[in-house]
Amino acid sequence: MSNQKISELQTERAKFKPVLPGIVKNGPVNVMPKFGISTKGVSDYEMVQKLFPNTYGMPIVNFVKGKNSEVTKKNIKVGVVLSGGQAPGGHNVIAGLFDALKKANSKNKLIGFLGGPSGILENKLKEITSLLIYEYRNTGGFDIIQSGRTKIETPEQFEQTKKNLLENKIDALVVIGGDDSNTNAALLTEYFKKENVNISIVGVPKTIDGDLKNEQIEASFGFDTATKIYSELVGNICRDVNSARKYWHFIRLMGRSASHITLEVGLKTQPNIVLIGEEVLAKKMTLSQIVDGITDIIVKRAEMKKNFGIALVPEGLIEFVPEMKELISSLNDILSENEATINSMNTLEEKKNFVCEKLPENLASLMKSLPGIISSQLLIDRDPHGNVQVSQIETEKLLIEMIKKKLSELKKDGKYGGKFSAITHFFGYEGRCGAPSNFDANYCYALGYNSAVLVLNGLTGYLSSVKKLVKKADLWECGGAPLTMMMTIEKRKGKEKPVIKKALVNLNGLPFKTLLENRDTWAMTENYLYPGPIQYFGPSSVTDITTITLKYEQKE
Ligand code: FBP
């Protein structure tokens, strides 16, 4: 162990032994894969099938009890890579993977590729040993091997990956990532099949955003811990607001496009306003309609002498406002088609003028009407997958600016007599590396352990799937879901591409319906809830609770 000092909590938390699902708890030798019927994609079936001729249609796998001594005979070397944004519990995925591999055969090896997928391309790696993993069990962060957002998608990158994995004698690669990283894992699997490369690829569903879920994947790991951390912070602000009674707090919450995080935190803390991007899209709301709705609540509360409140704003909101969605999509195309020209420009003003000339008239005037800070933020570099980096766009400031304008108009007309003093927050990075909750510590360990069982059974192109998550951990079910069954076709960087379908907030689902039923009351009252910090020790009613989202979704 290194001499680095660790906190008291870390010392105690290192002793936590994750509970394994009963089905795999006696090791990989005591389970057998049971195959279901063949699967198909989510939509655009023909096109997806055409793009994945060798891997499309594979069956779902469930692990059942059985003797499988073959898995102990092989002596394999597995690579693991952490891809994309951090999410609490990543270290436990690696711990579970490591323990299962060693349980099957002590000669099995686990190799970590450093700094995300670029570690594979640049051949930067280190062996995960029992001494190394010991320090990271039940801790947050991805620092054991770090993460990165490089993607492996071009034929040259596939070739380089093949070369490096073969040279390192890697038998299987476990990709811990979100929808985009697992899309690339699916493409790599297809490439290896085509090239007759005998290396298995297995994915693990990671992202705090909660948008990598479907019938086979009930939750992505990290969502539970991150939302608990944000809920603690929002709850604390609710209490501050109710004590001081003088500010409106606008809190933007991470989550990329989907509003799952905001919805979960909203249900846990019951603030006055909870905006949901998916609702804005469904109702085709304009920015000024959103602003009118918020302003109406501010005015009504002011009439009750309540010049304070809390509004939650999902970071992806801006992408769901139809006019903004159209603007962002046109900007994405212009930026990718004119990358070199735009990069050669020295000032933001120059870039803005350039894109405005290329935009259709209505979008150019929308771009020009936005506050300078927002229009500049819309032009920042896209991520390697071509997505706009919504975490860099301060939507809460845009809303406040527009609300202030509206309130001063109302004041002039004698329709508003209150005071509006707003404070902004952005909670995102605060939650991504938190020490995993008991749920995430167990779930991640199970996902990692299960990914090893998939690999040991020679399966490839699967996402580690651990289900029945509202039950106790020892009752969870384990198996694998083919990556191609999650695929659809979407436009990325101006081109039609196969992608894993992102799960957005279901407006007919119980989590959103619960918000809908309560939000008018929450708007006018101070029915705030204070969830407090994550508890790692104490009664199971507080240490082992899962998210409201998962609980309600499983009820449906
Ligand atoms: P992943 O989809 O890679 O898990 O990322 C999650 C996330 O935290 C988003 O919520 C956020 O928009 C984004 O990462 C921020 O990215 P970065 O870490 O590059 O700033």
XYZ file of C-alpha atoms and ligand atoms in Angstrom:
576
model
C 0.000 0.000 0.000
C 1.259 3.532 -0.727
C 2.063 5.923 2.112
C -0.634 8.331 1.050
C -2.798 9.295 3.996
C -6.420 8.312 3.682
C -9.407 9.781 5.470
C -11.121 8.137 8.421
C -14.154 7.393 6.253
C -11.960 5.770 3.609
C -10.340 3.591 6.264
C -13.711 2.320 7.462
C -15.183 2.149 3.983
C -12.305 -0.058 2.784
C -13.752 -2.758 5.042
C -17.116 -2.761 3.248
C -17.677 -6.076 1.498
C -20.058 -5.639 -1.452
C -22.911 -8.129 -1.490
C -22.777 -10.294 -4.603
C -25.955 -11.475 -6.341
C -26.633 -15.014 -5.105
C -26.390 -16.448 -8.620
C -22.705 -15.554 -9.024
C -21.603 -15.596 -5.417
C -20.020 -19.059 -5.683
C -17.819 -17.912 -8.504
C -17.855 -18.084 -12.312
C -17.474 -21.866 -12.242
C -20.961 -22.316 -10.795
C -22.971 -20.470 -13.439
C -23.967 -21.270 -17.002
C -25.236 -18.929 -19.704
C -28.843 -19.492 -20.722
C -29.621 -17.968 -24.127
C -32.957 -16.372 -24.989
C -34.414 -15.748 -28.416
C -32.671 -13.521 -30.947
C -33.007 -9.761 -30.588
C -33.436 -6.772 -32.888
C -32.480 -3.099 -32.661
C -34.621 -0.321 -31.204
C -35.609 1.100 -34.617
C -34.152 1.533 -38.121
C -33.733 -2.249 -37.958
C -32.637 -2.805 -41.531
C -29.986 -0.152 -41.471
C -28.658 -1.297 -38.089
C -28.584 -4.918 -39.289
C -26.696 -3.853 -42.405
C -24.090 -2.063 -40.305
C -23.691 -5.000 -37.914
C -23.919 -8.076 -40.172
C -21.857 -10.230 -37.802
C -23.278 -9.218 -34.446
C -26.897 -8.205 -35.069
C -29.623 -10.357 -33.547
C -27.639 -12.076 -30.784
C -29.773 -13.438 -27.922
C -30.093 -12.054 -24.406
C -28.098 -14.103 -21.898
C -29.111 -14.933 -18.342
C -26.832 -16.709 -15.942
C -28.295 -19.739 -14.205
C -26.838 -22.261 -11.765
C -24.644 -24.966 -13.305
C -21.139 -26.456 -13.359
C -18.914 -24.731 -15.879
C -15.374 -25.948 -15.196
C -14.170 -24.774 -18.627
C -13.923 -21.225 -17.265
C -11.294 -22.242 -14.706
C -9.084 -24.062 -17.214
C -8.389 -21.045 -19.372
C -5.720 -18.616 -18.363
C -6.743 -15.259 -19.780
C -5.597 -11.669 -19.914
C -8.330 -9.040 -19.829
C -7.973 -5.338 -20.578
C -10.181 -2.722 -18.938
C -10.757 0.898 -19.883
C -12.748 3.707 -18.245
C -14.361 5.909 -20.854
C -16.037 9.332 -20.606
C -17.152 11.244 -17.534
C -16.479 9.941 -14.053
C -19.251 8.169 -12.160
C -19.161 6.927 -8.558
C -18.370 3.228 -8.327
C -15.995 2.768 -11.271
C -13.318 1.408 -8.960
C -15.723 -1.236 -7.683
C -16.461 -2.355 -11.250
C -12.741 -2.986 -11.649
C -12.595 -4.678 -8.226
C -15.478 -7.018 -9.130
C -13.910 -7.805 -12.496
C -10.545 -8.468 -10.847
C -11.993 -10.707 -8.117
C -14.040 -12.813 -10.547
C -11.081 -13.307 -12.875
C -8.830 -14.371 -10.015
C -11.535 -16.606 -8.544
C -11.787 -18.424 -11.888
C -8.029 -18.845 -12.227
C -5.372 -17.134 -10.111
C -3.176 -16.872 -13.223
C -5.708 -14.663 -15.023
C -4.481 -11.095 -15.470
C -6.215 -7.742 -15.547
C -4.596 -4.891 -17.473
C -5.826 -1.315 -17.151
C -5.491 0.998 -20.164
C -4.585 4.473 -18.955
C -6.485 7.708 -19.537
C -9.447 6.264 -21.406
C -9.559 4.782 -24.922
C -6.446 6.787 -25.899
C -4.548 4.428 -23.579
C -5.379 1.588 -25.967
C -4.304 3.562 -29.044
C -1.102 4.785 -27.400
C -0.398 1.511 -25.647
C -0.343 3.028 -22.170
C -1.216 0.406 -19.607
C -0.575 -1.058 -16.193
C -1.407 -4.327 -14.512
C -4.095 -4.220 -11.843
C -2.721 -6.186 -8.908
C -4.414 -7.144 -5.656
C -2.279 -4.582 -3.832
C -3.285 -1.817 -6.223
C -7.004 -2.608 -6.211
C -7.015 -2.829 -2.400
C -6.480 0.931 -2.153
C -9.418 1.728 -4.416
C -12.184 -0.579 -3.180
C -15.388 1.342 -2.395
C -13.813 4.689 -3.307
C -15.101 7.284 -5.779
C -13.235 8.510 -8.831
C -11.617 6.889 -11.834
C -8.084 7.689 -10.742
C -6.887 4.077 -10.575
C -6.342 4.233 -14.365
C -8.008 7.604 -15.189
C -10.545 8.203 -17.918
C -10.759 10.110 -21.193
C -13.112 10.988 -24.013
C -11.049 9.896 -27.038
C -13.150 7.662 -29.180
C -12.120 4.684 -31.237
C -14.172 4.849 -34.429
C -12.093 5.207 -37.570
C -10.740 2.197 -39.505
C -7.186 3.331 -38.609
C -8.088 3.442 -34.904
C -9.718 -0.004 -35.102
C -6.584 -1.321 -36.762
C -4.329 0.266 -34.120
C -6.557 -1.165 -31.374
C -6.350 -4.608 -32.917
C -2.563 -4.361 -33.219
C -2.030 -3.187 -29.638
C -4.441 -5.661 -28.074
C -2.925 -8.560 -30.018
C 0.629 -7.466 -29.185
C -0.324 -7.333 -25.504
C -1.969 -10.764 -25.825
C -5.287 -9.423 -24.559
C -8.125 -11.966 -24.772
C -10.964 -9.623 -23.844
C -11.635 -5.938 -23.349
C -14.100 -4.517 -20.819
C -15.276 -1.012 -21.746
C -16.773 0.914 -18.832
C -18.700 3.728 -20.483
C -21.912 5.501 -21.434
C -24.032 5.265 -24.576
C -21.407 6.725 -26.923
C -18.524 4.628 -25.560
C -20.611 1.469 -25.740
C -21.692 2.355 -29.284
C -18.000 2.381 -30.161
C -17.576 -0.918 -28.294
C -20.301 -2.390 -30.513
C -18.547 -1.127 -33.652
C -15.238 -2.556 -32.453
C -16.882 -5.934 -31.762
C -18.268 -5.952 -35.299
C -14.846 -5.066 -36.707
C -13.128 -7.841 -34.732
C -15.720 -10.371 -35.903
C -15.201 -9.294 -39.499
C -11.427 -9.534 -39.112
C -11.625 -12.876 -37.271
C -9.918 -11.383 -34.250
C -10.704 -13.534 -31.251
C -10.962 -10.810 -28.612
C -14.218 -10.440 -26.659
C -15.633 -6.997 -25.975
C -17.978 -6.466 -23.050
C -19.435 -3.139 -21.909
C -20.481 -1.878 -18.482
C -23.251 0.775 -18.254
C -21.756 3.883 -16.675
C -23.015 7.457 -16.421
C -24.373 9.696 -13.702
C -26.835 10.990 -16.322
C -29.022 7.888 -15.967
C -29.754 7.874 -19.700
C -28.233 4.491 -20.535
C -31.161 2.324 -19.553
C -33.723 0.069 -21.187
C -35.495 -3.191 -20.414
C -32.220 -5.011 -19.879
C -30.333 -2.193 -18.163
C -32.377 -0.838 -15.280
C -29.896 1.850 -14.294
C -26.468 3.120 -15.207
C -24.063 3.116 -12.307
C -23.213 6.372 -10.552
C -26.709 7.877 -10.907
C -27.652 6.771 -7.397
C -24.647 8.329 -5.640
C -24.479 11.496 -7.756
C -28.173 12.280 -7.260
C -27.847 11.659 -3.531
C -24.984 14.168 -3.389
C -26.888 16.800 -5.400
C -29.993 16.177 -3.285
C -28.027 16.828 -0.132
C -26.746 20.129 -1.587
C -30.131 21.212 -2.938
C -31.782 20.256 0.375
C -29.251 22.418 2.210
C -30.031 25.347 -0.078
C -33.775 24.803 0.464
C -33.166 25.123 4.191
C -31.001 28.202 3.727
C -33.674 29.787 1.548
C -36.350 29.045 4.096
C -34.170 30.552 6.840
C -32.984 33.743 5.120
C -36.043 34.224 2.881
C -34.388 36.719 0.563
C -32.974 34.945 -2.497
C -34.126 32.956 -5.462
C -31.625 30.187 -6.171
C -31.351 28.869 -9.715
C -29.579 25.528 -9.650
C -28.475 23.907 -12.880
C -27.900 20.180 -12.577
C -25.757 17.990 -14.796
C -27.205 15.239 -16.870
C -26.419 16.195 -20.460
C -29.593 15.986 -22.623
C -31.789 13.940 -20.318
C -33.394 15.451 -17.195
C -33.288 12.272 -15.062
C -30.944 13.856 -12.501
C -33.101 16.968 -12.132
C -36.263 14.884 -11.815
C -34.738 12.614 -9.161
C -33.320 15.537 -7.168
C -36.634 17.387 -7.538
C -38.581 14.433 -6.130
C -36.106 14.095 -3.276
C -36.122 17.767 -2.240
C -39.463 19.208 -3.469
C -38.285 22.696 -4.478
C -40.577 25.381 -5.922
C -39.716 24.876 -9.575
C -38.400 21.783 -11.387
C -37.934 22.216 -15.134
C -37.849 19.055 -17.248
C -36.351 19.316 -20.737
C -38.413 16.467 -22.162
C -41.650 18.242 -21.161
C -40.460 21.450 -22.812
C -39.840 19.487 -26.007
C -43.185 17.659 -25.884
C -45.072 20.912 -25.367
C -42.865 22.671 -27.927
C -42.308 25.459 -25.414
C -40.389 28.539 -26.459
C -37.825 30.189 -24.211
C -40.255 32.999 -23.449
C -43.005 30.535 -22.471
C -40.603 28.902 -20.003
C -39.685 32.328 -18.649
C -43.370 33.298 -18.360
C -44.081 30.153 -16.336
C -41.243 30.838 -13.890
C -42.089 34.542 -13.653
C -45.696 33.715 -12.838
C -44.566 31.685 -9.810
C -42.158 34.434 -8.707
C -44.942 37.035 -8.904
C -47.464 34.867 -7.023
C -44.957 34.080 -4.279
C -44.094 37.787 -4.044
C -47.783 38.539 -3.461
C -47.505 36.237 -0.422
C -44.407 38.198 0.664
C -42.234 35.274 -0.374
C -39.449 36.821 -2.395
C -37.485 33.592 -2.295
C -37.500 30.152 -3.809
C -35.543 27.434 -5.568
C -35.640 26.483 -9.233
C -33.936 23.393 -10.663
C -32.764 23.642 -14.260
C -31.535 20.557 -16.149
C -28.305 21.260 -18.016
C -29.801 19.918 -21.234
C -32.845 22.229 -21.103
C -31.544 24.477 -23.832
C -31.324 21.581 -26.284
C -35.024 20.824 -25.824
C -36.404 24.267 -26.567
C -37.449 23.703 -30.209
C -35.969 26.970 -31.560
C -32.709 26.353 -29.633
C -32.631 22.701 -30.706
C -32.841 23.822 -34.303
C -30.145 26.415 -33.727
C -27.797 23.934 -31.998
C -28.310 21.324 -34.691
C -27.551 23.869 -37.464
C -24.537 25.106 -35.523
C -23.296 21.498 -35.141
C -23.440 21.051 -38.910
C -21.804 24.410 -39.676
C -19.055 23.822 -37.108
C -18.246 20.354 -38.400
C -18.365 21.368 -42.093
C -16.153 24.421 -41.521
C -13.922 23.168 -38.722
C -10.624 24.325 -40.210
C -11.883 27.778 -41.254
C -13.486 28.433 -37.874
C -10.449 27.197 -35.961
C -8.267 29.599 -37.904
C -10.319 32.583 -36.698
C -8.896 34.511 -33.785
C -11.894 36.109 -32.138
C -15.293 34.891 -31.033
C -16.855 37.866 -32.776
C -15.364 36.692 -36.082
C -16.690 33.166 -35.496
C -20.144 34.459 -34.555
C -20.358 36.598 -37.696
C -19.208 33.683 -39.827
C -21.826 31.254 -38.503
C -24.593 33.882 -38.556
C -23.978 34.356 -42.254
C -24.389 30.618 -42.797
C -27.470 30.235 -40.603
C -30.997 30.626 -42.003
C -32.374 34.086 -41.241
C -34.655 33.105 -38.332
C -31.848 31.223 -36.565
C -29.312 33.979 -37.218
C -31.606 36.502 -35.556
C -32.186 34.120 -32.619
C -28.401 33.739 -32.259
C -27.985 37.527 -32.315
C -30.763 38.004 -29.723
C -29.058 35.770 -27.152
C -26.894 37.333 -24.437
C -23.267 37.443 -25.623
C -22.105 34.934 -23.024
C -24.641 32.322 -24.207
C -24.040 32.738 -27.939
C -20.299 32.384 -27.277
C -20.882 29.263 -25.201
C -22.899 27.764 -28.057
C -19.818 27.991 -30.252
C -17.374 26.148 -28.013
C -15.835 22.934 -29.336
C -18.113 19.912 -29.565
C -17.088 16.781 -27.641
C -15.399 13.996 -29.627
C -18.833 12.470 -30.319
C -20.076 15.716 -31.903
C -22.338 16.658 -28.938
C -22.609 20.250 -27.800
C -20.982 20.512 -24.341
C -24.094 21.529 -22.431
C -22.193 21.569 -19.140
C -20.474 24.734 -20.443
C -23.686 26.615 -21.267
C -25.012 28.698 -18.391
C -28.725 28.335 -19.110
C -29.630 29.480 -15.585
C -28.035 32.870 -16.322
C -29.945 33.165 -19.582
C -33.215 32.455 -17.742
C -32.440 34.963 -14.984
C -31.626 37.685 -17.480
C -34.916 37.090 -19.289
C -36.891 36.867 -16.006
C -35.451 40.198 -14.818
C -36.570 41.866 -18.027
C -40.062 40.414 -17.682
C -40.343 41.408 -14.012
C -39.331 44.992 -14.710
C -42.026 45.192 -17.400
C -44.588 43.846 -14.924
C -43.360 46.305 -12.303
C -43.853 49.196 -14.716
C -47.430 47.992 -15.304
C -48.009 47.754 -11.545
C -48.380 43.958 -11.713
C -45.369 43.078 -9.571
C -44.229 44.669 -6.351
C -41.654 42.172 -5.101
C -37.885 41.970 -4.996
C -35.947 39.549 -7.162
C -32.446 38.729 -6.083
C -31.077 35.615 -7.793
C -28.116 33.376 -7.039
C -26.888 30.740 -9.474
C -25.293 27.328 -8.929
C -24.164 24.510 -11.144
C -23.889 21.091 -9.530
C -22.206 18.478 -11.633
C -18.563 17.824 -10.991
C -19.294 17.807 -7.227
C -21.108 14.492 -7.547
C -19.182 12.536 -10.149
C -16.433 11.227 -7.914
C -18.302 10.850 -4.632
C -17.662 7.757 -2.527
C -20.212 5.266 -3.878
C -23.381 4.730 -1.858
C -24.031 1.177 -0.668
C -26.253 0.722 -3.706
C -23.568 1.815 -6.178
C -20.813 -0.033 -4.280
C -22.811 -3.279 -4.596
C -24.161 -2.612 -8.093
C -20.778 -1.701 -9.529
C -19.062 -4.679 -7.940
C -21.803 -6.940 -9.362
C -21.545 -5.333 -12.830
C -17.766 -5.865 -12.838
C -18.015 -9.424 -11.536
C -20.704 -10.198 -14.109
C -18.633 -8.701 -16.934
C -15.880 -11.187 -16.047
C -18.390 -14.049 -16.163
C -19.475 -12.896 -19.650
C -15.868 -12.712 -20.816
C -14.977 -16.098 -19.271
C -17.854 -17.594 -21.227
C -16.357 -16.215 -24.433
C -19.260 -13.813 -25.016
C -18.677 -10.691 -27.051
C -20.729 -7.607 -27.968
C -22.683 -7.697 -24.693
C -23.422 -5.113 -22.022
C -23.150 -6.386 -18.461
C -26.718 -6.565 -17.179
C -27.660 -6.841 -13.512
C -31.407 -6.688 -12.913
C -34.166 -6.614 -10.292
C -32.312 -3.776 -8.625
C -35.044 -2.770 -6.194
C -34.669 -6.140 -4.494
C -31.865 -6.895 -2.040
C -28.481 -7.243 -3.755
C -28.255 -11.003 -3.201
C -31.469 -11.421 -5.239
C -30.240 -9.469 -8.262
C -30.177 -11.313 -11.589
C -27.123 -11.406 -13.847
C -26.642 -11.723 -17.568
C -25.797 -9.877 -20.743
C -27.707 -7.769 -23.253
C -26.455 -7.574 -26.863
C -25.277 -4.038 -27.649
C -26.925 -4.157 -31.065
C -30.381 -4.529 -29.500
C -30.001 -0.980 -28.111
C -29.108 0.569 -31.461
C -30.869 3.090 -33.609
C -29.730 5.579 -36.274
C -29.124 9.257 -35.490
C -27.485 12.230 -37.153
C -24.044 12.943 -35.683
C -21.673 15.548 -37.061
C -24.015 15.850 -40.023
C -23.975 12.113 -40.839
C -26.362 9.218 -40.133
C -24.688 6.989 -37.539
C -25.641 3.930 -35.483
C -25.945 4.881 -31.810
C -27.229 3.349 -28.598
C -30.594 4.962 -27.944
C -30.467 7.470 -25.112
C -33.236 7.021 -22.554
C -34.969 10.331 -21.927
C -37.446 11.082 -19.142
C -40.679 9.207 -19.839
C -43.483 11.728 -19.499
C -45.956 8.903 -18.889
C -43.812 7.349 -16.192
C -44.520 7.484 -12.469
C -41.492 9.669 -11.584
C -42.640 12.499 -13.874
C -46.341 12.005 -13.023
C -45.486 12.398 -9.340
C -43.798 15.709 -10.084
C -46.790 16.788 -12.139
C -49.220 15.987 -9.324
C -47.252 17.938 -6.763
C -45.549 20.803 -8.479
C -48.334 23.396 -8.105
C -48.301 22.825 -4.346
C -44.511 22.857 -4.156
C -44.450 26.109 -6.164
C -46.349 28.084 -3.532
C -45.291 26.355 -0.313
C -42.070 25.423 1.433
C -42.646 21.683 1.381
C -38.926 21.188 1.102
C -37.316 17.881 2.006
C -33.812 17.674 3.413
C -32.299 14.317 2.429
C -28.965 15.015 4.132
C -25.656 13.330 3.276
C -25.241 9.776 2.018
C -25.126 7.385 4.952
C -22.685 4.507 4.816
C -23.315 3.208 8.325
C -26.520 2.925 10.301
C -30.042 1.621 9.718
C -30.637 -0.011 6.359
C -33.642 2.310 5.804
C -31.149 5.110 5.163
C -28.017 3.274 4.002
C -29.596 1.011 1.403
C -32.292 3.137 -0.235
C -32.226 3.293 -4.026
C -33.371 6.198 -6.153
C -37.017 7.264 -6.309
C -36.713 6.943 -10.104
C -35.751 3.276 -9.929
C -38.323 2.510 -7.239
C -41.153 4.092 -9.251
C -40.019 2.699 -12.605
C -39.946 -0.822 -11.180
C -43.436 -0.327 -9.763
C -44.841 0.304 -13.236
P -20.780 10.643 -19.551
O -21.955 10.644 -20.459
O -19.505 10.433 -20.235
O -20.981 9.707 -18.391
O -20.672 12.112 -18.923
C -21.475 12.616 -17.961
C -21.283 14.092 -17.761
O -21.040 14.325 -16.398
C -22.475 14.922 -18.250
O -23.495 14.989 -17.283
C -21.843 16.248 -18.544
O -22.582 17.001 -19.474
C -20.506 15.859 -19.092
O -20.182 14.624 -18.501
C -19.410 16.850 -18.810
O -18.290 16.483 -19.512
P -16.802 16.851 -19.121
O -16.401 15.956 -18.002
O -16.026 16.528 -20.347
O -16.773 18.276 -18.726
